[in-house]
mmCIF file of C-alpha atoms in Angstrom:
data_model
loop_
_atom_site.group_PDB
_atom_site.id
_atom_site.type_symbol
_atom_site.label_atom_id
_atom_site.label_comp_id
_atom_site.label_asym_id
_atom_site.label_seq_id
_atom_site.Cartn_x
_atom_site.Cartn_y
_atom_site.Cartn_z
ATOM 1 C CA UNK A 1 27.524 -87.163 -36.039
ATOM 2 C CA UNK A 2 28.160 -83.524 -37.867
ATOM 3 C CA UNK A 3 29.780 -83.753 -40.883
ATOM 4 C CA UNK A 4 33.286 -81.887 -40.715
ATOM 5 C CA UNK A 5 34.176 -78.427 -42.204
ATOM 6 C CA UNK A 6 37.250 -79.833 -44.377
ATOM 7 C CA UNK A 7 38.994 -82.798 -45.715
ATOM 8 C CA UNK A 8 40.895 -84.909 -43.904
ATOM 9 C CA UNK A 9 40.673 -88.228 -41.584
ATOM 10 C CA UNK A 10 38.427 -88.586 -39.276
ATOM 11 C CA UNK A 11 36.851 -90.913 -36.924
ATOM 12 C CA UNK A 12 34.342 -93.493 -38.551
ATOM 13 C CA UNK A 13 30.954 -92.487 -38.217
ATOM 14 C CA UNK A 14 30.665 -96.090 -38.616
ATOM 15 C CA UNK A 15 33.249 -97.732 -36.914
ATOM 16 C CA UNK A 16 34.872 -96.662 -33.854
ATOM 17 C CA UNK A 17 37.859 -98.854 -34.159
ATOM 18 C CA UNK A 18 39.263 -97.238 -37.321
ATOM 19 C CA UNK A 19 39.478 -93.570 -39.416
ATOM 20 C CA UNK A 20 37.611 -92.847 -42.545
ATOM 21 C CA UNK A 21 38.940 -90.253 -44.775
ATOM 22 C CA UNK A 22 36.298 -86.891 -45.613
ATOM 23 C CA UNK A 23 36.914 -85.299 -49.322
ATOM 24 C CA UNK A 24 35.280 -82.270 -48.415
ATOM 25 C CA UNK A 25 32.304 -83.091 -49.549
ATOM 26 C CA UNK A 26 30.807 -86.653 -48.800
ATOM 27 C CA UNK A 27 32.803 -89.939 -46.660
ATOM 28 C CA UNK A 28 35.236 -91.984 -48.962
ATOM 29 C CA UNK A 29 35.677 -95.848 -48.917
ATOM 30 C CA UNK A 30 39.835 -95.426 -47.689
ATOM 31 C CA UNK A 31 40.036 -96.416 -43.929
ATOM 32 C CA UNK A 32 42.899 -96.575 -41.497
ATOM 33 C CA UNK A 33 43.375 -98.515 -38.554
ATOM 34 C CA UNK A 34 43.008 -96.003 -35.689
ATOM 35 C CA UNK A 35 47.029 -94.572 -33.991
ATOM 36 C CA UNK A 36 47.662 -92.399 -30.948
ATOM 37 C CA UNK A 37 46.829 -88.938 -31.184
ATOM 38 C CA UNK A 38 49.608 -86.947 -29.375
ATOM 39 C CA UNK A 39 47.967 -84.410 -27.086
ATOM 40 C CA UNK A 40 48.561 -80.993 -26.173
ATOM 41 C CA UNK A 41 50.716 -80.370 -29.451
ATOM 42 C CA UNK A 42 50.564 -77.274 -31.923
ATOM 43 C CA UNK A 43 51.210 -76.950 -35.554
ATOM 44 C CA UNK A 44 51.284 -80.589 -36.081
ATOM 45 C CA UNK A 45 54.545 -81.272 -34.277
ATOM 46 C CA UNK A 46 55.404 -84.686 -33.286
ATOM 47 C CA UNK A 47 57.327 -85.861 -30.080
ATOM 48 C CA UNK A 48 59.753 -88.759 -31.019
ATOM 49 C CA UNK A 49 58.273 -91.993 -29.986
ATOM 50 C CA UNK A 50 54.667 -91.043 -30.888
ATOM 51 C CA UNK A 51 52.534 -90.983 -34.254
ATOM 52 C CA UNK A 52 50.958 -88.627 -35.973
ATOM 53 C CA UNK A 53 47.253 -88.557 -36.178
ATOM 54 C CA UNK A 54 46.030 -88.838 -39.499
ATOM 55 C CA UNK A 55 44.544 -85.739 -40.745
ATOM 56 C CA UNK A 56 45.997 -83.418 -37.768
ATOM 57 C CA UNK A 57 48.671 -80.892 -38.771
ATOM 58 C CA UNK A 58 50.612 -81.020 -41.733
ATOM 59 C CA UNK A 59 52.763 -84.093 -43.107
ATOM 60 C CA UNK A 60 56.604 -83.133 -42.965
ATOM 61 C CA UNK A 61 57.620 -81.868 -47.032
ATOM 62 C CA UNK A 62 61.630 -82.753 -45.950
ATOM 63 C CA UNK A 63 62.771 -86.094 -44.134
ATOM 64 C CA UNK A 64 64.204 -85.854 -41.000
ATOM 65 C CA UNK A 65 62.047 -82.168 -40.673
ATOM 66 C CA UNK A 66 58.733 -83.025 -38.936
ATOM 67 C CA UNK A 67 56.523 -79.923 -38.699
ATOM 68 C CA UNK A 68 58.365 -77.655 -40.181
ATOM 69 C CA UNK A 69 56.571 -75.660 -43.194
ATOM 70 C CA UNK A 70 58.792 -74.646 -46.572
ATOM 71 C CA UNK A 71 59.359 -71.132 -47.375
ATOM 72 C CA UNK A 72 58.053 -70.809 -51.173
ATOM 73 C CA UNK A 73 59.792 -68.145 -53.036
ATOM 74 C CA UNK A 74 57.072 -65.639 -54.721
ATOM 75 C CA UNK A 75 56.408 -67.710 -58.079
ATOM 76 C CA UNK A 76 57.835 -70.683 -57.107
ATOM 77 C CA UNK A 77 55.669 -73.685 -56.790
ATOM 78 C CA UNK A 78 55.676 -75.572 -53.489
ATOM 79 C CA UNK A 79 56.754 -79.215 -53.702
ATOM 80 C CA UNK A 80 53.961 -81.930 -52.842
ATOM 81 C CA UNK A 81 53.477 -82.772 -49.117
ATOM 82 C CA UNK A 82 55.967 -86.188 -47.972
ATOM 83 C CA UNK A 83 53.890 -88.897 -46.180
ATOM 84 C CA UNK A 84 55.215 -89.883 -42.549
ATOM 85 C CA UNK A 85 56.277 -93.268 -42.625
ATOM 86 C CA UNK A 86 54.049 -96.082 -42.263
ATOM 87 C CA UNK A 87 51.209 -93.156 -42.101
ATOM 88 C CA UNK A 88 48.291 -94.181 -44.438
ATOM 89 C CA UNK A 89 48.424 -93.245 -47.654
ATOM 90 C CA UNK A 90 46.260 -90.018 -49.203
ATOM 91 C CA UNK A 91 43.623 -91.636 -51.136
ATOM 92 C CA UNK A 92 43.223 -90.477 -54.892
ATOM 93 C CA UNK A 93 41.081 -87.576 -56.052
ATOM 94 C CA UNK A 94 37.714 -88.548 -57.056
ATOM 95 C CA UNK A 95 37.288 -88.159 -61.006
ATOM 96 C CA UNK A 96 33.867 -88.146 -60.822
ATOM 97 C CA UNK A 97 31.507 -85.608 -59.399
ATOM 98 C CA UNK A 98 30.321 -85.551 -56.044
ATOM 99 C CA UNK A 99 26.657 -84.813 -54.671
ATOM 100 C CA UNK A 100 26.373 -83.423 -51.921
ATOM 101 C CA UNK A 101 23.516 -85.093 -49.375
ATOM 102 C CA UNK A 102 24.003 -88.638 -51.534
ATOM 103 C CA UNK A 103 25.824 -89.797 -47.879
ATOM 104 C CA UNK A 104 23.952 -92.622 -46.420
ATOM 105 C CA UNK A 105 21.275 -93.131 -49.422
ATOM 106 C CA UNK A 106 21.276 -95.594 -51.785
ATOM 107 C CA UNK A 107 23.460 -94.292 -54.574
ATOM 108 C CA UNK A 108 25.956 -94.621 -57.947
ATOM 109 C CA UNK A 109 29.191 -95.392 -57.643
ATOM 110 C CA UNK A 110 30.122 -91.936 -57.756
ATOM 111 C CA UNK A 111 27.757 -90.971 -55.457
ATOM 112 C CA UNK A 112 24.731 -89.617 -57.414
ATOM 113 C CA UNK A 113 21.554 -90.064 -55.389
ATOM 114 C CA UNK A 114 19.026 -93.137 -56.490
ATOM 115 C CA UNK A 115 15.895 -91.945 -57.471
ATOM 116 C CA UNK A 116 12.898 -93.831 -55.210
ATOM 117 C CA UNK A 117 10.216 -95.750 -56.056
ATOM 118 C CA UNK A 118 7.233 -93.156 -55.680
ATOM 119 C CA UNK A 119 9.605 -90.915 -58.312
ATOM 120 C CA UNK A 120 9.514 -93.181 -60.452
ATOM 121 C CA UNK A 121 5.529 -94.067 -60.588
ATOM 122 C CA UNK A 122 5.192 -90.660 -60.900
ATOM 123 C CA UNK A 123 7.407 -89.740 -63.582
ATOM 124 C CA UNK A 124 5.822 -92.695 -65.202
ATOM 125 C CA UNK A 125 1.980 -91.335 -64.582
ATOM 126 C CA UNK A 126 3.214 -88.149 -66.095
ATOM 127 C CA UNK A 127 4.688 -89.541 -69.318
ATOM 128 C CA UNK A 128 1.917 -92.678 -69.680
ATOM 129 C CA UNK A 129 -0.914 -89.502 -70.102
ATOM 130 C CA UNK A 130 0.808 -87.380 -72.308
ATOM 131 C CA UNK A 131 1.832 -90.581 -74.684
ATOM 132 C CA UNK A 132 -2.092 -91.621 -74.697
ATOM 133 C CA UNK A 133 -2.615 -88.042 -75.662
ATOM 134 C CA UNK A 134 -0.301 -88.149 -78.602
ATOM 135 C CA UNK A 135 -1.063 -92.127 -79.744
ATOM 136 C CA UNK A 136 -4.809 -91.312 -79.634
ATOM 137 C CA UNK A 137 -4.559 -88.060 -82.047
ATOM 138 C CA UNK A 138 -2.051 -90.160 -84.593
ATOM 139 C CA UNK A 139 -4.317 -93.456 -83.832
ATOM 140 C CA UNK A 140 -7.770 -92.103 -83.720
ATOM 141 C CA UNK A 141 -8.878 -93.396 -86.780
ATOM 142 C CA UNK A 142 -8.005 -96.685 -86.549
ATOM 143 C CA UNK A 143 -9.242 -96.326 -82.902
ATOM 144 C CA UNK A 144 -12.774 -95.222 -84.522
ATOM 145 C CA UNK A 145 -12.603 -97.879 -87.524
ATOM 146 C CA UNK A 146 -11.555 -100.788 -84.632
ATOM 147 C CA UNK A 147 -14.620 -99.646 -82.462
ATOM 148 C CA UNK A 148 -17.450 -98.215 -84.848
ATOM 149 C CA UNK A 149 -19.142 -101.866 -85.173
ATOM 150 C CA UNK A 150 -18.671 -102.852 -81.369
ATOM 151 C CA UNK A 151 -20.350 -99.490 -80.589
ATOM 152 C CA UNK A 152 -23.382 -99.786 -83.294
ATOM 153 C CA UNK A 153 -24.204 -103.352 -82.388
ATOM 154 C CA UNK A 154 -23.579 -102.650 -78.238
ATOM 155 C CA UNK A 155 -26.944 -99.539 -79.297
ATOM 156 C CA UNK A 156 -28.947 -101.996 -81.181
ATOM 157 C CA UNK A 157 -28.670 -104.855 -77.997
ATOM 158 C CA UNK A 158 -29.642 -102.178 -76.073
ATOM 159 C CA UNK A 159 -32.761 -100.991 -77.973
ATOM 160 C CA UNK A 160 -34.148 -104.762 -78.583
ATOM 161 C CA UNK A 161 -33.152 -106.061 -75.335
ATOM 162 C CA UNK A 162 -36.191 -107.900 -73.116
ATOM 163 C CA UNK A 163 -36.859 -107.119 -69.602
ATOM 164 C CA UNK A 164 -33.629 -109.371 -67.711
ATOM 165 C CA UNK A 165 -31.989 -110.284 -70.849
ATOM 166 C CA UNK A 166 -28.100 -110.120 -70.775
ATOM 167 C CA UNK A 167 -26.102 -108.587 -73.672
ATOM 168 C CA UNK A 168 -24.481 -111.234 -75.942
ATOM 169 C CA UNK A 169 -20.372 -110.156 -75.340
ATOM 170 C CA UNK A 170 -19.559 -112.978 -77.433
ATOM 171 C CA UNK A 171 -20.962 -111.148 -80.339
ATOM 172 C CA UNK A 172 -19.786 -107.751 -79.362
ATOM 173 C CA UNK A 173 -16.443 -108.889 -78.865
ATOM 174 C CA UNK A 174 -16.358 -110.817 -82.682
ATOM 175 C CA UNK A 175 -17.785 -106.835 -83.667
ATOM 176 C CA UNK A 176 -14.429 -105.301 -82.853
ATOM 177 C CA UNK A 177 -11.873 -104.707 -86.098
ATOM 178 C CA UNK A 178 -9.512 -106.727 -84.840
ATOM 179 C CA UNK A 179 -6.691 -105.266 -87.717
ATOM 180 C CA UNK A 180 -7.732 -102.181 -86.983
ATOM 181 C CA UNK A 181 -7.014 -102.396 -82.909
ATOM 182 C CA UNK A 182 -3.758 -103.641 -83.798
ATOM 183 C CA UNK A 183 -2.412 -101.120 -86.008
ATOM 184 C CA UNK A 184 -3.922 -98.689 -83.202
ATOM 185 C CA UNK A 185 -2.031 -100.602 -80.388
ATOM 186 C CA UNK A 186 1.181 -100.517 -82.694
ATOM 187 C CA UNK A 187 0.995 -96.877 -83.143
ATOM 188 C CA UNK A 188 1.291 -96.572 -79.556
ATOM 189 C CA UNK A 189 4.279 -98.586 -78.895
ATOM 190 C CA UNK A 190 5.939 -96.541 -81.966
ATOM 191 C CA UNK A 191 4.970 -93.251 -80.198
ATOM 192 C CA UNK A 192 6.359 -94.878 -76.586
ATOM 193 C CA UNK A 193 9.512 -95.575 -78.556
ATOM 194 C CA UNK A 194 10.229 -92.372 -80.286
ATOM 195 C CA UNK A 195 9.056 -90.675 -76.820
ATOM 196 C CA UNK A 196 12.216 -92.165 -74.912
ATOM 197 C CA UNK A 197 14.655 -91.864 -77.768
ATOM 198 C CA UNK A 198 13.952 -88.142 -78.344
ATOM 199 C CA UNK A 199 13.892 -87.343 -74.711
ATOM 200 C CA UNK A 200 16.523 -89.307 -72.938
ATOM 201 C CA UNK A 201 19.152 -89.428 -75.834
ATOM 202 C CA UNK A 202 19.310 -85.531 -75.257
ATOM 203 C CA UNK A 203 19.250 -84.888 -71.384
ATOM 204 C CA UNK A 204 18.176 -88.451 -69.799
ATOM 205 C CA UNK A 205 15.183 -87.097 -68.556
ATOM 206 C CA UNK A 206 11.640 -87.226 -70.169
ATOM 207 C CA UNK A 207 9.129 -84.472 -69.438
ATOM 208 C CA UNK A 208 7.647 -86.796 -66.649
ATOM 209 C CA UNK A 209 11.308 -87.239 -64.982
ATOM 210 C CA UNK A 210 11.949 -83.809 -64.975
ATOM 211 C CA UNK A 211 8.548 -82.737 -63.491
ATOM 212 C CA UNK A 212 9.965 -85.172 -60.849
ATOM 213 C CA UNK A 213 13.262 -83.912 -60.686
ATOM 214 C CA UNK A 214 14.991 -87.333 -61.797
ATOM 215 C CA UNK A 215 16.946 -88.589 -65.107
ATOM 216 C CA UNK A 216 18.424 -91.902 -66.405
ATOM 217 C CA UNK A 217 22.019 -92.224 -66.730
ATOM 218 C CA UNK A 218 24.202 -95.460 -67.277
ATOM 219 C CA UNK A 219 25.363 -96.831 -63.281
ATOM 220 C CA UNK A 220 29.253 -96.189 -64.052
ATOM 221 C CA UNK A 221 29.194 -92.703 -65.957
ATOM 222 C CA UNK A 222 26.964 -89.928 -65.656
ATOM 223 C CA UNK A 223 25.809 -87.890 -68.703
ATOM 224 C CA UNK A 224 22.696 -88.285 -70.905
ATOM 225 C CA UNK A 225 22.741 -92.081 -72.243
ATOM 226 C CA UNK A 226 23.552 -92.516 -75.628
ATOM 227 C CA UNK A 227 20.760 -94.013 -78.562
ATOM 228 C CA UNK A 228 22.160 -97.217 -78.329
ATOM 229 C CA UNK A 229 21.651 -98.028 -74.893
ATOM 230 C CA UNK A 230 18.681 -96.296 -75.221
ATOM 231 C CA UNK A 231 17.092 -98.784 -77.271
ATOM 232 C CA UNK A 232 18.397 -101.839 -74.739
ATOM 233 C CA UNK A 233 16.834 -100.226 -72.749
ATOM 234 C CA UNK A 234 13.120 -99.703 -74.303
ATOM 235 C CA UNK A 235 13.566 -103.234 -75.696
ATOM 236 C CA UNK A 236 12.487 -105.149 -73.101
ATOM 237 C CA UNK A 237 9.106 -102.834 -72.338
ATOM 238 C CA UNK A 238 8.387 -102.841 -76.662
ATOM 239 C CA UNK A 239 8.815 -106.892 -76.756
ATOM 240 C CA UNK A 240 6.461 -107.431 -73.743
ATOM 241 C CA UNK A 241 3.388 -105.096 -75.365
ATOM 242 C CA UNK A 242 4.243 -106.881 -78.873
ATOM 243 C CA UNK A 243 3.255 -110.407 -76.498
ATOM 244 C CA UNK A 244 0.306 -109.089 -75.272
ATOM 245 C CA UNK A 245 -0.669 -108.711 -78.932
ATOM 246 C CA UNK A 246 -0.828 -111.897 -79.676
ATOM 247 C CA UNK A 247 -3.755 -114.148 -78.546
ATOM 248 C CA UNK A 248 -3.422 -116.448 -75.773
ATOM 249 C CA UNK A 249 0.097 -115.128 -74.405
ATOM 250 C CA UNK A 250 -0.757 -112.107 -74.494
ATOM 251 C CA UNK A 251 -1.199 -112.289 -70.376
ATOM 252 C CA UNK A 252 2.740 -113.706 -70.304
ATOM 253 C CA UNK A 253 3.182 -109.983 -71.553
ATOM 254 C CA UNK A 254 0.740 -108.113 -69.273
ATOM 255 C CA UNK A 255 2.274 -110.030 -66.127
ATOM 256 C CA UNK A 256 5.686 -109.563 -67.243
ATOM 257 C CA UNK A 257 5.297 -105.570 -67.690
ATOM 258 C CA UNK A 258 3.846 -105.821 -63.910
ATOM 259 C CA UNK A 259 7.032 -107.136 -63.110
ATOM 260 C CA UNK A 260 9.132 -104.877 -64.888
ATOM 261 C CA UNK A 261 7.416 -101.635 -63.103
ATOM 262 C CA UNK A 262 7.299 -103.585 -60.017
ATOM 263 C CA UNK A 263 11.258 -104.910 -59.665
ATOM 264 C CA UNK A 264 12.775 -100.980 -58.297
ATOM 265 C CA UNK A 265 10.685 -101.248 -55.158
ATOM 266 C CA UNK A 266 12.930 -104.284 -53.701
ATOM 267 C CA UNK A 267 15.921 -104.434 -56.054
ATOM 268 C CA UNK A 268 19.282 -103.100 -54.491
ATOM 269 C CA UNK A 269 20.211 -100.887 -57.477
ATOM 270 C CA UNK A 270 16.613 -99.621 -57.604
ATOM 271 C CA UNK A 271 16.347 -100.916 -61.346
ATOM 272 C CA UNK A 272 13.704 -102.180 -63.622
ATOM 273 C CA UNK A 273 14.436 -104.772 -65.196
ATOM 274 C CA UNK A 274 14.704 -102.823 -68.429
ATOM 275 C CA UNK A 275 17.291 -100.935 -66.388
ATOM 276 C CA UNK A 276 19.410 -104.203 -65.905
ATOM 277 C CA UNK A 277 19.214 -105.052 -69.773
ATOM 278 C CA UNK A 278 20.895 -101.051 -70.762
ATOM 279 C CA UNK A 279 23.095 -100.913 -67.726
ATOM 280 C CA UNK A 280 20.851 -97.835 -66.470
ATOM 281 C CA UNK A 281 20.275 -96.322 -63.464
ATOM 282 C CA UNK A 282 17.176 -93.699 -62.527
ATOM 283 C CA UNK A 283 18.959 -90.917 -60.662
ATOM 284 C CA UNK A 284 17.787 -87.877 -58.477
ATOM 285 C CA UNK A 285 18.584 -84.396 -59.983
ATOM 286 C CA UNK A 286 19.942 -84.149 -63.708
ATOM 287 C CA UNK A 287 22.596 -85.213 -66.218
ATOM 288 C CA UNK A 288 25.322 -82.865 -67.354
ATOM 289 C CA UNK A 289 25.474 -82.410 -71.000
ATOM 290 C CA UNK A 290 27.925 -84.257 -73.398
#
């Protein structure tokens, strides 16, 4: 079904019983039960005995004056239209923004177009690479210090190793500066952190999101999110790598980070669960500024 040229009530597109009302822009939630349509009328007049179709003509401004327009005096303002009664009532005037195409996708209450799942890995690809870039610069030399031993004894196996003989990981693994790898991990959740906080704070969009054309806003209010939920939100992704530093559990934290990236491809609301912690939502197109 085409979408129509102007506001006004209109059959369903998904029920053919009753009349949705169209802002002008995308399909509201206010329905009507469907009424006769008087035929072969102009200018909206109505015979006695019969409705008016919602939507068709204009409303009488004057009881007792069906169809007949006001004359408004040059700077005079003209009076609001007078609902026929029983006729459904105009809905209310969106205060939010609408976007146009959002009809029929999975969306914000106002109508802002969910982002989908490939956006999301790939916004994600984007900013994991340049946040390795930046942690390893900052981190290298613990990275270097953590390593050096694991990488001098891993030569020396190699050069005194007999024909067949296996490498002894045990050993290699005890070789690793284990204080050292830490710090180096911890740099990198302290870059991850700072990373969202700069970016989404100031347009809810990190380079990788906007390379992707997508941004995080909160589900009932558009704009860029401010610091605090911000930080509800990165909480739940800092705690699980701080798990999966810590021997033994640290797999409790590597499956539940799977999870977290996992949970937009079936969740209604298309949300991580970091998402459902900050009351976010990853959106198509931007965020106005605040």
């Amino acid at each position: 079904m085409s979408m129509p040229s102007h506001a006004g009530w209109f059959d369903d597109p998904a029920d053919s019983t009753q009349l949705r009302y169209f802002d002008g822009v995308i399909w509201t939630s206010h329905t009507a039960p469907r009424v006769t349509r008087s035929s072969g009328l102009e200018g909206g007049q109505v015979q006695p005995g019969q409705q008016q179709y919602p939507g068709q003509g204009h409303p009488p401004q004057y009881p007792g004056q069906p169809g007949q327009p006001r004359q408004v005096q040059p700077g005079q303002q003209q009076a609001p239209y007078q609902q026929l009664p029983g006729a459904p009532q105009q809905p209310p005037q969106w205060s939010a923004p609408a976007y146009p195409g959002s009809w029929g996708r999975p969306a914000t209450p106002d109508g802002q177009p969910l982002a989908s799942y490939g956006q999301r890995v790939g916004a994600f690809l984007i900013d994991w690479l340049i946040q390795a870039v930046i942690g390893g610069v900052l981190g290298s030399y613990f990275a270097f210090k953590a390593l050096s031993s694991y990488v001098d004894q891993l030569s020396s196996m190699m050069n005194q190793a007999q024909p067949g003989q296996q490498p002894d990981f045990a050993a290699l693994a005890a070789s690793i500066d284990r204080g050292a790898l830490t710090i180096f991990s911890l740099i990198g959740i302290a870059v991850f952190a700072a990373y969202q906080l700069f970016f989404l704070t100031r347009s809810g969009r990190t380079p990788g999101k906007a390379a992707v054309g997508i941004s995080v806003r909160l589900r009932e209010r558009p704009g860029p999110p401010p610091a605090g939920v911000v930080a509800r939100r990165i909480a739940l992704p800092v705690g699980l790598f701080l798990v999966e530093l810590v021997t033994l559990v640290g797999v409790l934290g590597l499956i539940g980070r799977a999870l977290d990236l996992l949970w937009p491809s079936w969740d209604p609301n298309r949300q991580a669960l970091h998402d459902k912690v900050a009351g976010t939502v990853v959106v198509v197109g931007e965020q106005p500024r605040r």
